[in-house]
């Protein structure tokens, strides 16, 4: 198995020469130093949520201790400081994604809310009976259900790109699904259940030939791959702060500026209006039109700190380190008896899902937990993927740039214990 695409993302071999000092980096994450069940914590559940560096934790405390205030409406000092910090965070997200304008960044609650926002604005306005929305068979529930809901409402049809036994999208089937009826293509950048990196550049280009808008679910993509939404040319890109080393309760929706301008509001309330009377309300400009009510101010600010931190380390170096780790883990796990990796795409990143003969994933997870190893077990909110591979659940190890080969070795030893217990 190779990870061709993430290697491309990591760039030339010179990046490998300036390796990450992982031991140093780990000092930035206070949570990683603890013991669980009497063993050093080995945190391999990064696809569910990533740990937070001290700069993020400190930013939260600093906000509440020194400038907690509501934003945008206040003339007083604290409100101005908070507003400035919040809007600076927007610019940081803009730079991370290489969006052309900061107003193209909308702060939302999470990837889930970002996708619901697009379904309930773009989808509600543009979908008509008989239109089609294309998703893939490897989507997280949050990139299926919002589309299903709006399709039902509009009498539109949800079409699904199938996947092969390796967990790769069948591009010829995708091509066949696209037509003048396709209004939206909503596809994940990296599958949270399989680790597959999808060829989104090509998929976006193909969708545009039919004037379909493309939403990329970047929940797993943004933390692991360098991004450029202008080069990708997608209409929407969504990610969650908490998987990007930031806090929960905040996420980012990127949308092309002109497109956002043309969309109706998502939720009504304060901040998203210019004027309100009982006869008529006029709506605010983008991005404020989509940020009704008091937003997660501290969340956005702390996410901005996480973005600074990640950019400082370098997404290319991160991709390189994670790729090495991922290859090592794949090699080690592939050698184990009774273990089958689910998802063996040629292009993969940071996620290894596996099943063990006659041993339920929850038992695997419980025994690993006794060894201090945190992995996720279950359907990973991707039940169609479980159905496709005819498994009830998988165990999933997912890596971040603070993980080490030694931790992979602890995982492998832990799986050895699982085999001992059950065989
Ligand atoms: N899409 C993918 C690919 C994910 O992995 C996740 C989280 N597991 C989500 C969407 C939803 O993210 P959140 O729960 O932060 O909204």
Tab-separated table of C-alpha atoms and ligand atoms in Angstrom:
chain	number	residue	atom	x	y	z
A	1	UNK	CA	0.000	0.000	0.000
A	2	UNK	CA	1.280	3.439	-0.829
A	3	UNK	CA	0.021	6.884	-0.079
A	4	UNK	CA	0.858	8.461	-3.393
A	5	UNK	CA	-1.337	11.472	-2.990
A	6	UNK	CA	-0.267	12.465	0.475
A	7	UNK	CA	3.340	12.021	-0.590
A	8	UNK	CA	2.657	14.412	-3.430
A	9	UNK	CA	1.116	16.756	-0.926
A	10	UNK	CA	4.199	16.393	1.246
A	11	UNK	CA	6.281	17.572	-1.684
A	12	UNK	CA	9.929	16.859	-2.328
A	13	UNK	CA	12.208	14.683	-0.246
A	14	UNK	CA	13.908	17.767	1.211
A	15	UNK	CA	10.917	18.058	3.551
A	16	UNK	CA	11.885	14.734	5.022
A	17	UNK	CA	15.289	16.165	5.809
A	18	UNK	CA	13.766	18.766	8.124
A	19	UNK	CA	11.963	16.169	10.196
A	20	UNK	CA	9.603	17.051	12.962
A	21	UNK	CA	11.051	16.974	16.437
A	22	UNK	CA	8.158	14.896	17.721
A	23	UNK	CA	9.431	14.619	21.288
A	24	UNK	CA	9.604	18.408	21.448
A	25	UNK	CA	6.165	18.743	19.861
A	26	UNK	CA	4.671	16.339	22.410
A	27	UNK	CA	5.710	18.737	25.172
A	28	UNK	CA	3.230	21.214	23.681
A	29	UNK	CA	0.321	18.814	24.372
A	30	UNK	CA	-0.153	18.513	28.152
A	31	UNK	CA	-2.686	15.686	27.876
A	32	UNK	CA	-0.225	13.344	26.159
A	33	UNK	CA	1.982	13.000	29.247
A	34	UNK	CA	-0.568	11.132	31.345
A	35	UNK	CA	-1.063	7.491	32.226
A	36	UNK	CA	-4.236	5.560	31.486
A	37	UNK	CA	-4.849	2.306	33.327
A	38	UNK	CA	-1.331	2.553	34.690
A	39	UNK	CA	0.205	2.746	31.193
A	40	UNK	CA	1.445	5.762	29.227
A	41	UNK	CA	-1.405	7.098	27.106
A	42	UNK	CA	-1.121	6.191	23.419
A	43	UNK	CA	-3.721	8.383	21.773
A	44	UNK	CA	-4.708	6.981	18.387
A	45	UNK	CA	-8.218	8.390	18.134
A	46	UNK	CA	-7.293	11.560	16.313
A	47	UNK	CA	-9.900	11.138	13.593
A	48	UNK	CA	-12.589	11.464	16.281
A	49	UNK	CA	-10.962	14.483	17.865
A	50	UNK	CA	-7.387	15.716	18.075
A	51	UNK	CA	-5.605	16.851	21.238
A	52	UNK	CA	-4.968	20.530	21.901
A	53	UNK	CA	-1.609	22.256	22.180
A	54	UNK	CA	-0.980	24.514	25.150
A	55	UNK	CA	-1.295	27.649	22.980
A	56	UNK	CA	-4.920	26.721	22.283
A	57	UNK	CA	-5.696	25.965	25.931
A	58	UNK	CA	-3.993	29.200	27.008
A	59	UNK	CA	-5.913	31.230	24.426
A	60	UNK	CA	-9.204	30.028	25.912
A	61	UNK	CA	-8.132	30.985	29.408
A	62	UNK	CA	-6.733	34.333	28.267
A	63	UNK	CA	-9.994	35.215	26.530
A	64	UNK	CA	-12.135	34.560	29.609
A	65	UNK	CA	-9.634	36.136	31.993
A	66	UNK	CA	-8.818	39.290	30.104
A	67	UNK	CA	-11.190	40.244	27.282
A	68	UNK	CA	-14.409	38.201	27.419
A	69	UNK	CA	-16.976	40.340	25.651
A	70	UNK	CA	-19.593	40.090	22.940
A	71	UNK	CA	-18.401	41.064	19.486
A	72	UNK	CA	-19.342	43.396	16.636
A	73	UNK	CA	-21.881	45.497	18.542
A	74	UNK	CA	-19.867	47.036	21.329
A	75	UNK	CA	-18.057	50.353	21.323
A	76	UNK	CA	-16.257	49.566	24.567
A	77	UNK	CA	-12.674	48.415	24.766
A	78	UNK	CA	-13.189	44.725	25.565
A	79	UNK	CA	-15.710	44.308	22.798
A	80	UNK	CA	-13.301	45.826	20.340
A	81	UNK	CA	-10.456	43.572	21.446
A	82	UNK	CA	-12.688	40.495	21.188
A	83	UNK	CA	-14.043	41.566	17.779
A	84	UNK	CA	-10.550	42.096	16.464
A	85	UNK	CA	-9.369	38.690	17.730
A	86	UNK	CA	-12.428	36.954	16.238
A	87	UNK	CA	-11.993	38.622	12.843
A	88	UNK	CA	-8.249	37.881	12.908
A	89	UNK	CA	-9.131	34.214	13.354
A	90	UNK	CA	-11.216	34.441	10.203
A	91	UNK	CA	-8.184	35.725	8.305
A	92	UNK	CA	-6.108	32.837	9.682
A	93	UNK	CA	-8.650	30.338	8.372
A	94	UNK	CA	-8.655	32.193	5.061
A	95	UNK	CA	-4.860	31.821	4.816
A	96	UNK	CA	-4.978	28.159	5.801
A	97	UNK	CA	-7.350	27.405	2.943
A	98	UNK	CA	-5.890	30.048	0.626
A	99	UNK	CA	-9.328	31.568	0.125
A	100	UNK	CA	-9.206	34.831	-1.788
A	101	UNK	CA	-11.232	36.844	0.741
A	102	UNK	CA	-11.839	36.532	4.481
A	103	UNK	CA	-15.601	36.956	3.974
A	104	UNK	CA	-15.537	33.555	2.294
A	105	UNK	CA	-14.915	32.018	5.732
A	106	UNK	CA	-18.021	31.365	7.803
A	107	UNK	CA	-17.633	30.217	11.383
A	108	UNK	CA	-20.039	27.418	12.174
A	109	UNK	CA	-20.374	24.839	14.926
A	110	UNK	CA	-18.673	22.009	13.056
A	111	UNK	CA	-18.457	20.188	9.740
A	112	UNK	CA	-21.937	18.896	10.441
A	113	UNK	CA	-23.374	22.374	10.702
A	114	UNK	CA	-21.429	23.541	7.651
A	115	UNK	CA	-22.999	20.821	5.504
A	116	UNK	CA	-26.466	21.490	6.910
A	117	UNK	CA	-25.964	25.170	6.153
A	118	UNK	CA	-25.172	24.433	2.513
A	119	UNK	CA	-28.037	21.930	2.191
A	120	UNK	CA	-30.516	24.357	3.754
A	121	UNK	CA	-29.416	27.416	1.745
A	122	UNK	CA	-27.929	26.324	-1.564
A	123	UNK	CA	-29.918	23.084	-1.554
A	124	UNK	CA	-33.202	24.660	-0.546
A	125	UNK	CA	-32.893	27.436	-3.109
A	126	UNK	CA	-31.433	25.566	-6.063
A	127	UNK	CA	-32.864	22.046	-5.925
A	128	UNK	CA	-36.029	21.268	-7.845
A	129	UNK	CA	-38.018	18.116	-8.373
A	130	UNK	CA	-36.021	15.670	-10.474
A	131	UNK	CA	-32.643	17.269	-9.686
A	132	UNK	CA	-29.860	15.113	-8.323
A	133	UNK	CA	-27.340	15.305	-5.503
A	134	UNK	CA	-24.329	13.014	-5.800
A	135	UNK	CA	-22.596	11.706	-2.690
A	136	UNK	CA	-20.240	8.768	-2.303
A	137	UNK	CA	-20.616	5.407	-0.601
A	138	UNK	CA	-17.893	6.351	1.879
A	139	UNK	CA	-19.502	9.482	3.329
A	140	UNK	CA	-19.867	10.205	7.021
A	141	UNK	CA	-23.537	10.362	8.040
A	142	UNK	CA	-23.197	14.127	8.257
A	143	UNK	CA	-22.581	14.277	4.501
A	144	UNK	CA	-25.514	11.968	3.756
A	145	UNK	CA	-28.428	12.846	6.034
A	146	UNK	CA	-28.589	16.629	5.374
A	147	UNK	CA	-28.742	15.856	1.628
A	148	UNK	CA	-31.283	13.117	2.129
A	149	UNK	CA	-33.475	15.538	4.103
A	150	UNK	CA	-33.396	18.287	1.496
A	151	UNK	CA	-33.809	15.807	-1.381
A	152	UNK	CA	-36.939	14.445	0.287
A	153	UNK	CA	-38.290	17.930	0.749
A	154	UNK	CA	-37.584	18.941	-2.847
A	155	UNK	CA	-38.405	15.634	-4.487
A	156	UNK	CA	-34.818	15.468	-5.699
A	157	UNK	CA	-32.767	12.311	-5.938
A	158	UNK	CA	-29.695	11.239	-3.994
A	159	UNK	CA	-27.222	9.317	-6.162
A	160	UNK	CA	-24.323	7.360	-4.701
A	161	UNK	CA	-20.869	6.796	-6.190
A	162	UNK	CA	-19.944	3.187	-5.413
A	163	UNK	CA	-16.573	2.024	-4.107
A	164	UNK	CA	-14.402	-0.962	-4.956
A	165	UNK	CA	-13.066	-3.607	-2.563
A	166	UNK	CA	-10.039	-1.459	-1.757
A	167	UNK	CA	-12.262	1.413	-0.666
A	168	UNK	CA	-11.666	3.607	-3.704
A	169	UNK	CA	-14.358	5.538	-5.513
A	170	UNK	CA	-15.253	4.160	-8.929
A	171	UNK	CA	-14.616	7.191	-11.085
A	172	UNK	CA	-16.171	5.682	-14.200
A	173	UNK	CA	-19.378	5.185	-12.184
A	174	UNK	CA	-19.112	8.771	-10.980
A	175	UNK	CA	-18.788	9.942	-14.574
A	176	UNK	CA	-21.889	7.945	-15.446
A	177	UNK	CA	-23.880	9.483	-12.577
A	178	UNK	CA	-23.119	13.056	-13.589
A	179	UNK	CA	-25.650	14.769	-15.833
A	180	UNK	CA	-27.477	18.046	-16.416
A	181	UNK	CA	-29.670	17.037	-13.484
A	182	UNK	CA	-26.718	17.050	-11.055
A	183	UNK	CA	-26.880	20.179	-8.899
A	184	UNK	CA	-24.511	19.201	-6.097
A	185	UNK	CA	-21.626	16.794	-5.623
A	186	UNK	CA	-20.832	16.336	-1.928
A	187	UNK	CA	-17.809	14.172	-1.252
A	188	UNK	CA	-15.305	13.601	1.497
A	189	UNK	CA	-11.660	14.571	1.070
A	190	UNK	CA	-10.406	11.725	3.275
A	191	UNK	CA	-12.706	8.929	4.445
A	192	UNK	CA	-12.906	8.721	8.223
A	193	UNK	CA	-13.790	5.020	8.055
A	194	UNK	CA	-11.282	3.860	5.417
A	195	UNK	CA	-8.550	6.490	5.219
A	196	UNK	CA	-8.966	6.798	1.438
A	197	UNK	CA	-7.860	10.125	-0.036
A	198	UNK	CA	-10.258	10.916	-2.846
A	199	UNK	CA	-9.065	12.502	-6.114
A	200	UNK	CA	-11.061	15.641	-5.408
A	201	UNK	CA	-9.303	17.868	-7.972
A	202	UNK	CA	-10.399	15.559	-10.754
A	203	UNK	CA	-13.861	15.074	-9.249
A	204	UNK	CA	-14.442	18.824	-8.966
A	205	UNK	CA	-13.404	19.329	-12.578
A	206	UNK	CA	-15.743	16.567	-13.714
A	207	UNK	CA	-18.674	18.041	-11.731
A	208	UNK	CA	-18.049	21.486	-13.193
A	209	UNK	CA	-18.484	20.135	-16.684
A	210	UNK	CA	-22.146	19.771	-15.696
A	211	UNK	CA	-22.256	23.059	-13.745
A	212	UNK	CA	-22.757	21.170	-10.501
A	213	UNK	CA	-21.559	22.787	-7.278
A	214	UNK	CA	-19.076	20.778	-5.220
A	215	UNK	CA	-18.909	20.557	-1.449
A	216	UNK	CA	-15.831	18.894	0.002
A	217	UNK	CA	-16.171	17.446	3.492
A	218	UNK	CA	-12.725	18.284	4.806
A	219	UNK	CA	-13.218	17.068	8.388
A	220	UNK	CA	-10.385	14.569	7.879
A	221	UNK	CA	-8.637	16.388	5.031
A	222	UNK	CA	-7.864	19.779	6.563
A	223	UNK	CA	-5.811	18.470	9.520
A	224	UNK	CA	-3.583	16.331	7.315
A	225	UNK	CA	-3.104	17.875	3.866
A	226	UNK	CA	-2.030	21.306	2.635
A	227	UNK	CA	-5.020	23.027	1.041
A	228	UNK	CA	-5.713	25.593	-1.632
A	229	UNK	CA	-9.404	26.122	-2.299
A	230	UNK	CA	-8.680	28.470	-5.192
A	231	UNK	CA	-6.644	25.815	-6.970
A	232	UNK	CA	-9.215	23.150	-6.106
A	233	UNK	CA	-11.978	25.456	-7.352
A	234	UNK	CA	-14.585	23.778	-5.107
A	235	UNK	CA	-17.677	25.801	-4.239
A	236	UNK	CA	-17.617	24.777	-0.561
A	237	UNK	CA	-15.059	23.225	1.812
A	238	UNK	CA	-15.937	22.348	5.412
A	239	UNK	CA	-13.905	21.310	8.446
A	240	UNK	CA	-14.219	21.042	12.228
A	241	UNK	CA	-12.053	22.937	14.693
A	242	UNK	CA	-11.778	20.042	17.126
A	243	UNK	CA	-10.144	17.722	14.601
A	244	UNK	CA	-7.740	20.519	13.760
A	245	UNK	CA	-6.224	20.758	17.265
A	246	UNK	CA	-8.723	23.489	18.168
A	247	UNK	CA	-11.752	23.386	20.478
A	248	UNK	CA	-15.099	21.690	19.964
A	249	UNK	CA	-18.092	23.780	18.976
A	250	UNK	CA	-16.411	25.666	16.162
A	251	UNK	CA	-15.832	24.844	12.520
A	252	UNK	CA	-15.258	26.501	9.193
A	253	UNK	CA	-17.291	26.641	6.036
A	254	UNK	CA	-15.493	28.088	3.046
A	255	UNK	CA	-17.753	29.181	0.199
A	256	UNK	CA	-16.983	31.078	-3.013
A	257	UNK	CA	-17.779	34.723	-2.289
A	258	UNK	CA	-20.159	35.412	-5.189
A	259	UNK	CA	-22.030	32.225	-4.509
A	260	UNK	CA	-22.435	33.021	-0.805
A	261	UNK	CA	-23.670	36.505	-1.745
A	262	UNK	CA	-26.428	34.936	-3.796
A	263	UNK	CA	-27.676	32.578	-1.088
A	264	UNK	CA	-30.510	33.169	1.380
A	265	UNK	CA	-29.767	33.157	5.129
A	266	UNK	CA	-29.451	29.925	7.080
A	267	UNK	CA	-30.769	30.923	10.494
A	268	UNK	CA	-32.522	34.120	11.530
A	269	UNK	CA	-31.535	36.220	14.520
A	270	UNK	CA	-29.214	38.949	15.633
A	271	UNK	CA	-26.068	39.809	13.712
A	272	UNK	CA	-27.332	38.411	10.403
A	273	UNK	CA	-29.533	41.474	9.750
A	274	UNK	CA	-29.018	45.060	8.602
A	275	UNK	CA	-32.427	46.256	9.699
A	276	UNK	CA	-35.527	44.684	11.168
A	277	UNK	CA	-39.091	45.853	11.283
A	278	UNK	CA	-42.281	43.845	11.536
A	279	UNK	CA	-42.901	44.578	7.886
A	280	UNK	CA	-39.478	43.801	6.495
A	281	UNK	CA	-36.011	42.591	7.411
A	282	UNK	CA	-32.932	43.205	5.323
A	283	UNK	CA	-30.055	40.806	5.663
A	284	UNK	CA	-26.445	41.516	6.481
A	285	UNK	CA	-23.557	40.966	4.104
A	286	UNK	CA	-21.532	37.755	3.929
A	287	UNK	CA	-20.152	36.258	6.169
A	288	UNK	CA	-22.334	37.832	8.910
A	289	UNK	CA	-25.518	36.786	7.112
A	290	UNK	CA	-24.635	33.213	7.985
A	291	UNK	CA	-23.550	33.803	11.587
A	292	UNK	CA	-26.821	34.493	13.392
A	293	UNK	CA	-26.632	35.182	17.107
A	294	UNK	CA	-23.595	35.259	19.360
A	295	UNK	CA	-21.049	32.941	17.782
A	296	UNK	CA	-18.521	30.734	19.530
A	297	UNK	CA	-16.178	33.683	19.958
A	298	UNK	CA	-13.544	31.965	22.060
A	299	UNK	CA	-13.791	28.868	19.886
A	300	UNK	CA	-12.938	30.801	16.738
A	301	UNK	CA	-10.097	32.644	18.465
A	302	UNK	CA	-8.635	29.404	19.840
A	303	UNK	CA	-9.024	27.729	16.442
A	304	UNK	CA	-7.036	30.639	15.036
A	305	UNK	CA	-4.257	29.758	17.499
A	306	UNK	CA	-4.412	26.116	16.403
A	307	UNK	CA	-4.088	27.220	12.789
A	308	UNK	CA	-1.052	29.353	13.679
A	309	UNK	CA	0.455	26.386	15.473
A	310	UNK	CA	-0.108	23.959	12.593
A	311	UNK	CA	1.162	26.437	10.010
A	312	UNK	CA	4.235	27.035	12.153
A	313	UNK	CA	5.000	23.307	12.147
A	314	UNK	CA	4.112	23.117	8.461
A	315	UNK	CA	1.366	21.037	6.868
A	316	UNK	CA	3.836	19.591	4.386
A	317	UNK	CA	6.110	18.362	7.167
A	318	UNK	CA	3.071	17.087	9.042
A	319	UNK	CA	1.881	15.177	5.966
A	320	UNK	CA	5.367	13.719	5.531
A	321	UNK	CA	5.685	12.564	9.147
A	322	UNK	CA	2.166	11.154	9.261
A	323	UNK	CA	2.733	9.350	6.001
A	324	UNK	CA	5.860	7.635	7.366
A	325	UNK	CA	4.006	6.680	10.514
A	326	UNK	CA	1.044	5.434	8.550
A	327	UNK	CA	3.224	3.257	6.305
A	328	UNK	CA	5.028	1.822	9.303
A	329	UNK	CA	1.751	1.049	11.096
A	330	UNK	CA	0.257	-0.506	7.961
A	331	UNK	CA	3.303	-2.725	7.560
A	332	UNK	CA	3.267	-3.808	11.207
A	333	UNK	CA	-0.466	-4.490	11.325
A	334	UNK	CA	-0.462	-6.313	7.988
A	335	UNK	CA	1.913	-8.849	9.474
A	336	UNK	CA	-0.438	-9.838	12.300
A	337	UNK	CA	-2.481	-13.031	12.163
A	338	UNK	CA	-6.279	-12.803	12.272
A	339	UNK	CA	-6.257	-9.125	11.355
A	340	UNK	CA	-7.658	-7.656	8.140
A	341	UNK	CA	-7.312	-4.024	7.180
A	342	UNK	CA	-10.538	-2.564	5.781
A	343	UNK	CA	-9.650	0.022	3.179
A	344	UNK	CA	-6.512	-0.606	1.169
A	345	UNK	CA	-6.714	2.247	-1.321
A	346	UNK	CA	-3.559	3.235	-3.174
A	347	UNK	CA	-3.968	6.734	-1.802
A	348	UNK	CA	-4.527	6.780	1.958
A	349	UNK	CA	-3.715	8.911	4.966
A	350	UNK	CA	-3.543	8.668	8.721
A	351	UNK	CA	-6.368	6.183	9.303
A	352	UNK	CA	-6.226	2.393	9.582
A	353	UNK	CA	-9.485	0.506	10.087
A	354	UNK	CA	-9.267	-3.188	10.817
A	355	UNK	CA	-11.281	-6.200	11.859
A	356	UNK	CA	-10.100	-9.295	13.716
A	357	UNK	CA	-11.385	-12.801	13.026
A	358	UNK	CA	-14.150	-13.736	15.469
A	359	UNK	CA	-13.328	-10.874	17.836
A	360	UNK	CA	-15.723	-7.947	18.093
A	361	UNK	CA	-14.237	-4.500	17.623
A	362	UNK	CA	-15.491	-3.398	21.051
A	363	UNK	CA	-13.497	-6.210	22.683
A	364	UNK	CA	-10.427	-5.129	20.744
A	365	UNK	CA	-10.941	-1.551	21.927
A	366	UNK	CA	-11.489	-2.586	25.540
A	367	UNK	CA	-8.314	-4.666	25.740
A	368	UNK	CA	-6.275	-1.969	24.011
A	369	UNK	CA	-7.636	0.533	26.540
A	370	UNK	CA	-6.212	-1.641	29.331
A	371	UNK	CA	-2.837	-1.086	27.643
A	372	UNK	CA	-3.362	2.684	27.575
A	373	UNK	CA	-4.099	2.676	23.843
A	374	UNK	CA	-7.080	4.768	22.703
A	375	UNK	CA	-8.611	3.629	19.411
A	376	UNK	CA	-12.171	4.023	18.180
A	377	UNK	CA	-14.454	1.087	17.585
A	378	UNK	CA	-17.850	0.982	15.916
A	379	UNK	CA	-19.335	2.109	12.626
A	380	UNK	CA	-17.634	5.520	12.715
A	381	UNK	CA	-20.858	7.220	11.622
A	382	UNK	CA	-20.392	5.574	8.238
A	383	UNK	CA	-22.857	2.683	8.317
A	384	UNK	CA	-23.012	2.391	4.509
A	385	UNK	CA	-19.256	1.675	4.548
A	386	UNK	CA	-19.773	-1.101	7.112
A	387	UNK	CA	-22.559	-2.532	4.928
A	388	UNK	CA	-20.338	-2.360	1.845
A	389	UNK	CA	-17.608	-4.375	3.552
A	390	UNK	CA	-20.128	-6.580	5.361
A	391	UNK	CA	-18.705	-5.913	8.812
A	392	UNK	CA	-20.686	-4.696	11.834
A	393	UNK	CA	-17.887	-2.479	13.058
A	394	UNK	CA	-14.151	-1.874	12.785
A	395	UNK	CA	-11.383	-0.830	15.133
A	396	UNK	CA	-9.746	2.338	13.905
A	397	UNK	CA	-6.316	3.703	14.720
A	398	UNK	CA	-5.870	7.262	13.503
A	399	UNK	CA	-2.661	9.243	13.693
A	400	UNK	CA	-1.589	12.818	14.284
A	401	UNK	CA	1.793	14.464	13.931
A	402	UNK	CA	2.529	13.958	17.646
A	403	UNK	CA	2.333	10.165	17.342
A	404	UNK	CA	5.471	8.037	17.147
A	405	UNK	CA	6.622	4.681	15.805
A	406	UNK	CA	7.057	3.566	19.411
A	407	UNK	CA	3.359	4.163	19.932
A	408	UNK	CA	2.604	2.061	16.880
A	409	UNK	CA	4.680	-0.691	18.505
A	410	UNK	CA	2.561	-0.431	21.680
A	411	UNK	CA	-0.569	-0.758	19.525
A	412	UNK	CA	0.839	-3.863	17.851
A	413	UNK	CA	1.781	-5.410	21.218
A	414	UNK	CA	-1.714	-4.607	22.460
A	415	UNK	CA	-3.242	-6.424	19.518
A	416	UNK	CA	-0.965	-9.341	20.376
A	417	UNK	CA	-2.646	-9.363	23.816
A	418	UNK	CA	-6.079	-9.327	22.182
A	419	UNK	CA	-5.096	-12.415	20.197
A	420	UNK	CA	-3.746	-14.096	23.345
A	421	UNK	CA	-6.978	-13.455	25.259
A	422	UNK	CA	-9.341	-14.629	22.561
A	423	UNK	CA	-7.476	-17.500	20.924
B	1	LIG	N1	-17.142	14.168	8.059
B	1	LIG	C1	-16.147	13.357	8.372
B	1	LIG	C2	-15.352	12.717	7.269
B	1	LIG	C3	-15.839	13.126	9.708
B	1	LIG	O1	-14.841	12.299	10.025
B	1	LIG	C4	-16.602	13.745	10.717
B	1	LIG	C5	-16.336	13.488	12.187
B	1	LIG	N2	-16.073	12.163	12.511
B	1	LIG	C6	-17.623	14.605	10.325
B	1	LIG	C7	-17.874	14.802	8.998
B	1	LIG	C8	-18.472	15.318	11.321
B	1	LIG	O2	-17.697	16.191	12.059
B	1	LIG	P1	-18.313	16.920	13.341
B	1	LIG	O3	-18.854	15.841	14.212
B	1	LIG	O4	-17.146	17.645	13.935
B	1	LIG	O5	-19.364	17.830	12.827
